[in-house]
CSV table of C-alpha atoms in Angstrom, one decimal:
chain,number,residue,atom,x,y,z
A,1,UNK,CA,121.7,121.9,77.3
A,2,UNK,CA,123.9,122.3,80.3
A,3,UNK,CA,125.1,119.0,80.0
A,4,UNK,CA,126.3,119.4,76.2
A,5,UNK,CA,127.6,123.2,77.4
A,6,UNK,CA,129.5,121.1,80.1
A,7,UNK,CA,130.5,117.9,77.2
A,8,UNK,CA,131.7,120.4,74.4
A,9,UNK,CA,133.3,123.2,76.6
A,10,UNK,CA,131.4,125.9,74.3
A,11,UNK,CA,129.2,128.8,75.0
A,12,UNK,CA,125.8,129.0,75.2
A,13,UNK,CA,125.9,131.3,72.7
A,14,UNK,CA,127.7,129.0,69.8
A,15,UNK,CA,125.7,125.9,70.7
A,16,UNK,CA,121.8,128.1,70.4
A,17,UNK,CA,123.9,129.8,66.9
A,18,UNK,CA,124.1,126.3,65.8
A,19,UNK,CA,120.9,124.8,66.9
A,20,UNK,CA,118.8,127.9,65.3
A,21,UNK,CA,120.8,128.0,61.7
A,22,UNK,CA,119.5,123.8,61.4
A,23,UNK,CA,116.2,124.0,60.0
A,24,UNK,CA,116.1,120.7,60.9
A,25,UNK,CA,115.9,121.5,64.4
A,26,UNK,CA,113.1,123.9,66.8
A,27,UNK,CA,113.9,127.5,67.6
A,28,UNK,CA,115.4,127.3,70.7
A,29,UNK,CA,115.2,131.4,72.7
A,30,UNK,CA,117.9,132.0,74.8
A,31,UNK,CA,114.7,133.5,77.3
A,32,UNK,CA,113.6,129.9,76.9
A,33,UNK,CA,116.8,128.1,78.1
A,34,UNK,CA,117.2,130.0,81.3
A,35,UNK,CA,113.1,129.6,81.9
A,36,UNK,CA,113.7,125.8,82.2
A,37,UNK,CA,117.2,125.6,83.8
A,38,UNK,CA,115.9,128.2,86.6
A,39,UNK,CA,112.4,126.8,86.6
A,40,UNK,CA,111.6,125.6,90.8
A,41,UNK,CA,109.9,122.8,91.3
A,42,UNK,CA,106.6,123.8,92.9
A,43,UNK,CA,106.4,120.5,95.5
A,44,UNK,CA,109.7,121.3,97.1
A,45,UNK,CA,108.0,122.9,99.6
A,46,UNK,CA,106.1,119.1,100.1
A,47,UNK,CA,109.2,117.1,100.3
A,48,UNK,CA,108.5,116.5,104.3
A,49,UNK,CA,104.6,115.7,103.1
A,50,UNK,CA,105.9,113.4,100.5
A,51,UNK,CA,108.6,111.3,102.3
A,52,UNK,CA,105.4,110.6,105.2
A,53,UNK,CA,103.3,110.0,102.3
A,54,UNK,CA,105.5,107.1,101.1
A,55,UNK,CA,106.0,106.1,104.7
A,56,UNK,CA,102.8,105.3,104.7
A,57,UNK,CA,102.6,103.9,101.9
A,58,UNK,CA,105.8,101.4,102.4
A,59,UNK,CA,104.5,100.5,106.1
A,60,UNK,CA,101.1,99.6,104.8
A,61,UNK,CA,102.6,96.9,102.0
A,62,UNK,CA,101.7,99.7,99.7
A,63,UNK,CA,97.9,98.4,100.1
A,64,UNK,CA,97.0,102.0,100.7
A,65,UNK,CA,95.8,104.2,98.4
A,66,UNK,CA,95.2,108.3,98.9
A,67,UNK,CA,91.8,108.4,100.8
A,68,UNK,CA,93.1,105.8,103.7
A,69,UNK,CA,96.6,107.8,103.6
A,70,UNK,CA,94.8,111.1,104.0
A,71,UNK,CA,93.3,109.9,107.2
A,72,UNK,CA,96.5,108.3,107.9
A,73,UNK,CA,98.2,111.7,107.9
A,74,UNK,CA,95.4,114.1,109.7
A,75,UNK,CA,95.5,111.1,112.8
A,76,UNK,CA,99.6,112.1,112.7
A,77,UNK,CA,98.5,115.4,112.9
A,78,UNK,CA,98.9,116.4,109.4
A,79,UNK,CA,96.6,119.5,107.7
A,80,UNK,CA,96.0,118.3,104.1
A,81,UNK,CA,93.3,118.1,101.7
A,82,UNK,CA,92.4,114.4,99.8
A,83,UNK,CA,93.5,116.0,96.6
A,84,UNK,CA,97.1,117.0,97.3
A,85,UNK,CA,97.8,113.5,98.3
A,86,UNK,CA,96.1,111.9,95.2
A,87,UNK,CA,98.7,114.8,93.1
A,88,UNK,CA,101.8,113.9,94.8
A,89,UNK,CA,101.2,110.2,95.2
A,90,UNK,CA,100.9,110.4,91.4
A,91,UNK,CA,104.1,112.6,91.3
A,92,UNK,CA,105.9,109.5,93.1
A,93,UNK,CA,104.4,106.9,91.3
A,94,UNK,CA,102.6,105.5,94.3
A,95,UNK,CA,99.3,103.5,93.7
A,96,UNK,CA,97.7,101.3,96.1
A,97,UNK,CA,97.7,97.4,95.2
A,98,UNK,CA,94.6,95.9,94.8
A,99,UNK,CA,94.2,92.1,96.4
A,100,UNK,CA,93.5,89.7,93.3
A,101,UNK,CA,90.1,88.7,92.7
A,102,UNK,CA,89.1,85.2,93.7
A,103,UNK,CA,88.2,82.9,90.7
A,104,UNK,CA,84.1,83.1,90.0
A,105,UNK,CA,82.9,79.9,87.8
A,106,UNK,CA,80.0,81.9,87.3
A,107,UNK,CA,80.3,83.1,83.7
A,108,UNK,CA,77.1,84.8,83.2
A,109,UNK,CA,73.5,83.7,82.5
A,110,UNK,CA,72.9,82.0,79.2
A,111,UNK,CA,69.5,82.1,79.5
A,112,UNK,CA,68.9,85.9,79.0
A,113,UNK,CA,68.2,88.8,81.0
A,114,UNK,CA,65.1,90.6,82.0
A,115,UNK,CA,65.0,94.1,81.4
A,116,UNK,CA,65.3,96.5,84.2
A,117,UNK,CA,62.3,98.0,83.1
A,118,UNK,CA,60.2,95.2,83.5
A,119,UNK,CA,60.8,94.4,87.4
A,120,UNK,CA,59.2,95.6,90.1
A,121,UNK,CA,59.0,95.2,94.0
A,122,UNK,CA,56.3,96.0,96.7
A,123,UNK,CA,57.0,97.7,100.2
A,124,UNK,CA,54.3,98.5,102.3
A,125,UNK,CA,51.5,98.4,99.4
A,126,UNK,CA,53.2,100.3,97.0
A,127,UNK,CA,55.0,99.0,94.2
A,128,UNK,CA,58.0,100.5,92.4
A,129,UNK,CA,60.3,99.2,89.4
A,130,UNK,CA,64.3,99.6,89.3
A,131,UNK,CA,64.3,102.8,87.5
A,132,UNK,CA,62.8,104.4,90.8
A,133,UNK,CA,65.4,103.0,92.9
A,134,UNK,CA,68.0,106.0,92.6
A,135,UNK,CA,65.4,108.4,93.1
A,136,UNK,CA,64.2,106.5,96.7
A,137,UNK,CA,68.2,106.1,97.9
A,138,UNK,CA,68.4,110.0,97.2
A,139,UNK,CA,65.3,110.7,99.2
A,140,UNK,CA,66.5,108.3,102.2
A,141,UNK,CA,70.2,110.0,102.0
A,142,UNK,CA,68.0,113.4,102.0
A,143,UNK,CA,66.0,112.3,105.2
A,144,UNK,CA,69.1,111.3,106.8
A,145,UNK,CA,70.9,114.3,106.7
A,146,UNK,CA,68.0,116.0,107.7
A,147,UNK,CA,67.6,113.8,111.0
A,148,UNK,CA,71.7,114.5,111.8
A,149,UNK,CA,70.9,118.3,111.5
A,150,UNK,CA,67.8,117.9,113.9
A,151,UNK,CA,69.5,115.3,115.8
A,152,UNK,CA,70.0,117.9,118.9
A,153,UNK,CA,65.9,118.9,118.9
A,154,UNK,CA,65.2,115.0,118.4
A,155,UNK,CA,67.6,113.6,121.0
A,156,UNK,CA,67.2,116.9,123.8
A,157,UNK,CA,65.5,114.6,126.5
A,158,UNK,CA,68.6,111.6,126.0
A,159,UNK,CA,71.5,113.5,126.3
A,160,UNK,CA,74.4,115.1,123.9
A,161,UNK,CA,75.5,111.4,122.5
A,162,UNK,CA,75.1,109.1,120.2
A,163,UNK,CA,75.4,105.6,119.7
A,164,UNK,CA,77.1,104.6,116.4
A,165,UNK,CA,77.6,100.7,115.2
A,166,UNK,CA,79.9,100.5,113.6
A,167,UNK,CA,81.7,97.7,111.1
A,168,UNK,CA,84.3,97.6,114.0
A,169,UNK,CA,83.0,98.9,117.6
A,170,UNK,CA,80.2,101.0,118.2
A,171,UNK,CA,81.3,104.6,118.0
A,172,UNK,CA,79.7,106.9,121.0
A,173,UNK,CA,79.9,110.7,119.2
A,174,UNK,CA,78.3,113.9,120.7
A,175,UNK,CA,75.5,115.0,118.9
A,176,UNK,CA,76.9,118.1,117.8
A,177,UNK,CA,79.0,116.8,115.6
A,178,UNK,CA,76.4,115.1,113.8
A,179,UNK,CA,74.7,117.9,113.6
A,180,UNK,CA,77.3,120.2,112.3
A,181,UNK,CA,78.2,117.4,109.2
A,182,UNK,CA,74.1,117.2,109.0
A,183,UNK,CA,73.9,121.1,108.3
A,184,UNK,CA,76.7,120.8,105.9
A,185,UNK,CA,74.9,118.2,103.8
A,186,UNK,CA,78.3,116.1,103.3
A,187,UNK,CA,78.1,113.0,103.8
A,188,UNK,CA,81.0,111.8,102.2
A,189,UNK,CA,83.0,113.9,104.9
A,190,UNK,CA,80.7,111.8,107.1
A,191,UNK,CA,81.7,108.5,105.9
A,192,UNK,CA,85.0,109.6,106.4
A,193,UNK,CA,85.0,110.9,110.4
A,194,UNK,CA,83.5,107.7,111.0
A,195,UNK,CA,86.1,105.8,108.8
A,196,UNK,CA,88.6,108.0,110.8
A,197,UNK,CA,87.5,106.8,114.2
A,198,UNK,CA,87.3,102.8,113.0
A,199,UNK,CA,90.8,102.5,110.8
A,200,UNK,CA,92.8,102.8,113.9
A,201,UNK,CA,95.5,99.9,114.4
A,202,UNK,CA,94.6,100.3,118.2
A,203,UNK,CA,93.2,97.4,120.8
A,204,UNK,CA,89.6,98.3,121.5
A,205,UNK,CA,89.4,97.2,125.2
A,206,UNK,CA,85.8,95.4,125.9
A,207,UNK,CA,85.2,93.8,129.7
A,208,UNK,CA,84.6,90.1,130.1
A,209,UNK,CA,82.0,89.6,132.7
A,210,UNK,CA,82.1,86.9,135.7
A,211,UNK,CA,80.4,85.6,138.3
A,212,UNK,CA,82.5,86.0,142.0
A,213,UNK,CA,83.0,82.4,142.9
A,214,UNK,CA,83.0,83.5,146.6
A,215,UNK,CA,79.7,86.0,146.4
A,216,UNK,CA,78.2,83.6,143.4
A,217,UNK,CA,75.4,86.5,142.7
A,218,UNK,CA,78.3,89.7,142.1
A,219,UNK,CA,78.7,90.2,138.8
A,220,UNK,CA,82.5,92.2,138.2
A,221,UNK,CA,83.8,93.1,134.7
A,222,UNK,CA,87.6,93.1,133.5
A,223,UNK,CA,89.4,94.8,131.2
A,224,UNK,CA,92.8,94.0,130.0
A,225,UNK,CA,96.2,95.9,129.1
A,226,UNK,CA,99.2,94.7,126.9
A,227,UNK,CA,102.4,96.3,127.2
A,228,UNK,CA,103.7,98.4,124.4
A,229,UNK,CA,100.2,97.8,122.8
A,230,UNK,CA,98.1,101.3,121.7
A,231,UNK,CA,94.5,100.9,123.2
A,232,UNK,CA,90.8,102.8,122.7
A,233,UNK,CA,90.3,102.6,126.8
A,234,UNK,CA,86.2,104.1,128.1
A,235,UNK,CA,86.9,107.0,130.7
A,236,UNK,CA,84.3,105.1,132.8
A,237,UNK,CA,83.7,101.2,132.5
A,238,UNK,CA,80.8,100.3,130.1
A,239,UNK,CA,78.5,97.5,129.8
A,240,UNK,CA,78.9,97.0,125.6
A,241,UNK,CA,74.8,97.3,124.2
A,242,UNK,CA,72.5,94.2,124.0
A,243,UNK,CA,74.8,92.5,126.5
A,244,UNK,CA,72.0,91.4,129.0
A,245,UNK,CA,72.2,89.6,132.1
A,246,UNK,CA,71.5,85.7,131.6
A,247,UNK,CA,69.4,85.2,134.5
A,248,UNK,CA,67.1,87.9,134.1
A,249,UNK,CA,67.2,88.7,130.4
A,250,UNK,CA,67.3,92.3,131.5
A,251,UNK,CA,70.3,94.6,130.3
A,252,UNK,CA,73.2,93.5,132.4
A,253,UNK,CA,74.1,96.2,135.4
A,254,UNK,CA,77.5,95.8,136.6
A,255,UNK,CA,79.7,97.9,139.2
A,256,UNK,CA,82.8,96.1,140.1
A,257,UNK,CA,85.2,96.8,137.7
A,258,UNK,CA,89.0,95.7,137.4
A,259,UNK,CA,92.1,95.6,135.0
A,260,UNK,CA,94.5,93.0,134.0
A,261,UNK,CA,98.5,94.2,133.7
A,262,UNK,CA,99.5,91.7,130.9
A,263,UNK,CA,103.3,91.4,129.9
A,264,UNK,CA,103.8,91.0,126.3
A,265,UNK,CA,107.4,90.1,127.2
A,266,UNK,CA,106.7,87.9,129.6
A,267,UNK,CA,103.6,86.1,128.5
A,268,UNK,CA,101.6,86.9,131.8
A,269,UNK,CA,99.3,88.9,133.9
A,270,UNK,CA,101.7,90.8,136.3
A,271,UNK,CA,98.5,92.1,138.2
A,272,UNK,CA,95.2,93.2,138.6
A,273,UNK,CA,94.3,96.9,139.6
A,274,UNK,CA,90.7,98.3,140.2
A,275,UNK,CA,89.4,100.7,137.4
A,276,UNK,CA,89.1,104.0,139.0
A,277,UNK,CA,93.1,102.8,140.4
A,278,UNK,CA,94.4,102.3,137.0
A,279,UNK,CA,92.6,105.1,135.3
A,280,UNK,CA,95.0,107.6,137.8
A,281,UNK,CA,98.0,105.6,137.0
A,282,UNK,CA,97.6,106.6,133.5
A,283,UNK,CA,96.2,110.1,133.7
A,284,UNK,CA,93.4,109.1,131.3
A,285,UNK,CA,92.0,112.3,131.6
A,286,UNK,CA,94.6,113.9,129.9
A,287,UNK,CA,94.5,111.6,127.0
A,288,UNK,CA,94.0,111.9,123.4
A,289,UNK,CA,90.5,111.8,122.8
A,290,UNK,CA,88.9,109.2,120.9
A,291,UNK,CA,85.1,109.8,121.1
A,292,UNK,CA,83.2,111.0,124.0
A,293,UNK,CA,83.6,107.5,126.1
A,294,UNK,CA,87.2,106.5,124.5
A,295,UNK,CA,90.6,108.0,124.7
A,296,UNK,CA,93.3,106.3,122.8
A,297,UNK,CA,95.8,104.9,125.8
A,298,UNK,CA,99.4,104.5,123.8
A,299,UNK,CA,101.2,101.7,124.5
A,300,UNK,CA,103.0,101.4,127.8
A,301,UNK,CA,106.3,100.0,128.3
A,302,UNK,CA,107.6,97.2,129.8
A,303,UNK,CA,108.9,99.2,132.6
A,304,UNK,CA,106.5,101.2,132.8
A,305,UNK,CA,103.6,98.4,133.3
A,306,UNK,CA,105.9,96.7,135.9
A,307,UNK,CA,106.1,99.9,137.7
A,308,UNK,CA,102.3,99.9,138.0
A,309,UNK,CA,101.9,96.2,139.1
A,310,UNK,CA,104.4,96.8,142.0
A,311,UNK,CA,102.4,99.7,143.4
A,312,UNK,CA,99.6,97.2,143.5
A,313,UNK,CA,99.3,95.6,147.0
A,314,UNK,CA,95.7,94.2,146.8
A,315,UNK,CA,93.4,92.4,144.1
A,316,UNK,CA,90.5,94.3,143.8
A,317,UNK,CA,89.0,91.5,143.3
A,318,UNK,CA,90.0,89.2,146.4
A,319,UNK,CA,86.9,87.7,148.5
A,320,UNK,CA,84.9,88.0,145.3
C-alpha cells in the first residue's frame, strides 16, 4: 500500500475510496492499514541470537541442526532454551543437512515375517515376548534415575565423583550433579550435559607411558601440547582406567609426570617441562572448568609456547 501511495502520488484516503467501492476487491479498514505498516517484528530483539545462530550454522557446513546449536550457544555462554532456536532457525530457513544414506541391497525379506506377537526371549528363567519390551526399557530408565538420585547415599564411602564412559573420553562428574538431574527425573536434559561435555572441538590430552631407558624399572607418563590448539588438560596427571601395568597385570601406578611443548608452526617439540612446572605456567587453576579432573586449556600461541620452553632449563626427564 505504501508502495502504490508512493507509485501513484495519491492519498491514502483515494486509494482505500477506491479499493472499498470494487466489490471485486476485500474491505480494506484504514485501522487495518496502519496495524500492518506499524506492526514490530517481535525477533528484533534476537537479531544478535540469530546472526550467532547462523554462525553456527555456516561454520559447521550447515550439518548442525537446533539441539547441537543450542549446546553450541550455552558453551559461548549464551542463555536460551532448545525451542527458540528450533523458531528462529525456521524463521531463517536454516535446517541441518542430513549425510546421504549409503546404498542397502537389502530389499526386504521375501519370505514373510513373523509376528511380533509370536516371539519371545529368556533372561534369567523368565521369558518375555516383544510386546513387554517397552514396558521393561521404562522400568530400567525408572531404576536408573532412581540410582542417580541415590547416587550420593550409594557412593558416600568412594568419594563425590563419578566415572562416566563415554562415546568419546570418560567423563569424571561430581556426584551431585547426578543427583540433582536424578531428582528431576530428566533424562533427556541428562543426555544432553553429557552430550555438552563430549561435542567439544577440543584435544583431550591422554599420557603415553614409558619405561626410563637409564632406570629401566621407572615408569614416567607424558602429555603433550600444540600451539594454538584448545585442550581438555586433568588438574592432576591421571592414569586413564583399565590401563594396567604389563609386568604385573595390576593397575598401572605412575608418578613421574612430564609435558611436551610441540610447535604447530614449526613441526617440533620445543621442550619438555615437568607437570606440576607447566600447570603454573598456565594458571590451570584458574581455568574454565571442564569436569572435576579437566579444565579446558585454550590454545596457546606461538609466542606464547616459545616463551615457556625458554624458561625451561632442564628436562625433567634427564637421567631417566
Amino acid at each position: 500500500m505504501t508502495e502504490l501511495r508512493q507509485e501513484l502520488k495519491c492519498s491514502l484516503d483515494f486509494i482505500l475510496e477506491t479499493i472499498n467501492s470494487n466489490d471485486s476487491l476485500p474491505h480494506l479498514p484504514r485501522s487495518d492499514y496502519y496495524y500492518w505498516k506499524n506492526r514490530i517484528d517481535p525477533d528484533t530483539k534476537n537479531s544478535d541470537l540469530m546472526d550467532a545462530i547462523t554462525t553456527i550454522y555456516t561454520d559447521n557446513h550447515k550439518r548442525y541442526g537446533y539441539r547441537r546449536i543450542t549446546l553450541q550457544l550455552k558453551n559461548e555462554g549464551w542463555t536460551v532454551n532448545h525451542k527458540t532456536v528450533k523458531r528462529l532457525m525456521s524463521k531463517l530457513k536454516l535446517y541441518g543437512i542430513t549425510p546421504r544414506a549409503k546404498y542397502k541391497s537389502y530389499k526386504g525379506d521375501f519370505n514373510g515375517t513373523v509376528d511380533n506377537k509370536t516371539k519371545h526371549f529368556e533372561q534369567e528363567g523368565n521369558k518375555f515376548s516383544a510386546d513387554d519390551l517397552g514396558r521393561l526399557c521404562e522400568e530400567q530408565k525408572s531404576a536408573s534415575l532412581d540410582y542417580m538420585a541415590d547416587i550420593e547415599n550409594i557412593l558416600k564411602d568412594d568419594g563425590n565423583e563419578i566415572t562416566i564412559f563415554g562415546a568419546m573420553f570418560p567423563l569424571y562428574v561430581e556426584t551431585r550433579i547426578i543427583k540433582r538431574l536424578g531428582l528431576a527425573r530428566d533424562e533427556e536434559e541428562y543426555a544432553d550435559y553429557l552430550h555438552s561435555l563430549q561435542c567439544m572441538d577440543a584435544y583431550y590430552a591422554i599420557p603415553l607411558f614409558y619405561n626410563g631407558k637409564v632406570k629401566t624399572d621407572t615408569i614416567f607418563g607424558n602429555y603433550a601440547v600444540t600451539s594454538e590448539t584448545d585442550t581438555i588438560f586433568p588438574i592432576k596427571p591421571i592414569v586413564p582406567p583399565f590401563v594396567n601395568d604389563p609386568k604385573t597385570g595390576k593397575p598401572l601406578e605412575c608418578s613421574l609426570y612430564a609435558v611436551s611443548l610441540y610447535s604447530y608452526a614449526k613441526k617440533k617439540m620445543l621442550a619438555r617441562v615437568s607437570f606440576d612446572d607447566f600447570c603454573k605456567m598456565t594458571d590451570i587453576e584458574n581455568c574454565e572448568k571442564h569436569d572435576r579432573m579437566h579444565v579446558i586449556l585454550k590454545g596457546i600461541s606461538e609466542e606464547r609456547l616459545e616463551e615457556m620452553a625458554a624458561e625451561v632449563h632442564d628436562d625433567p626427564l634427564e637421567g631417566i
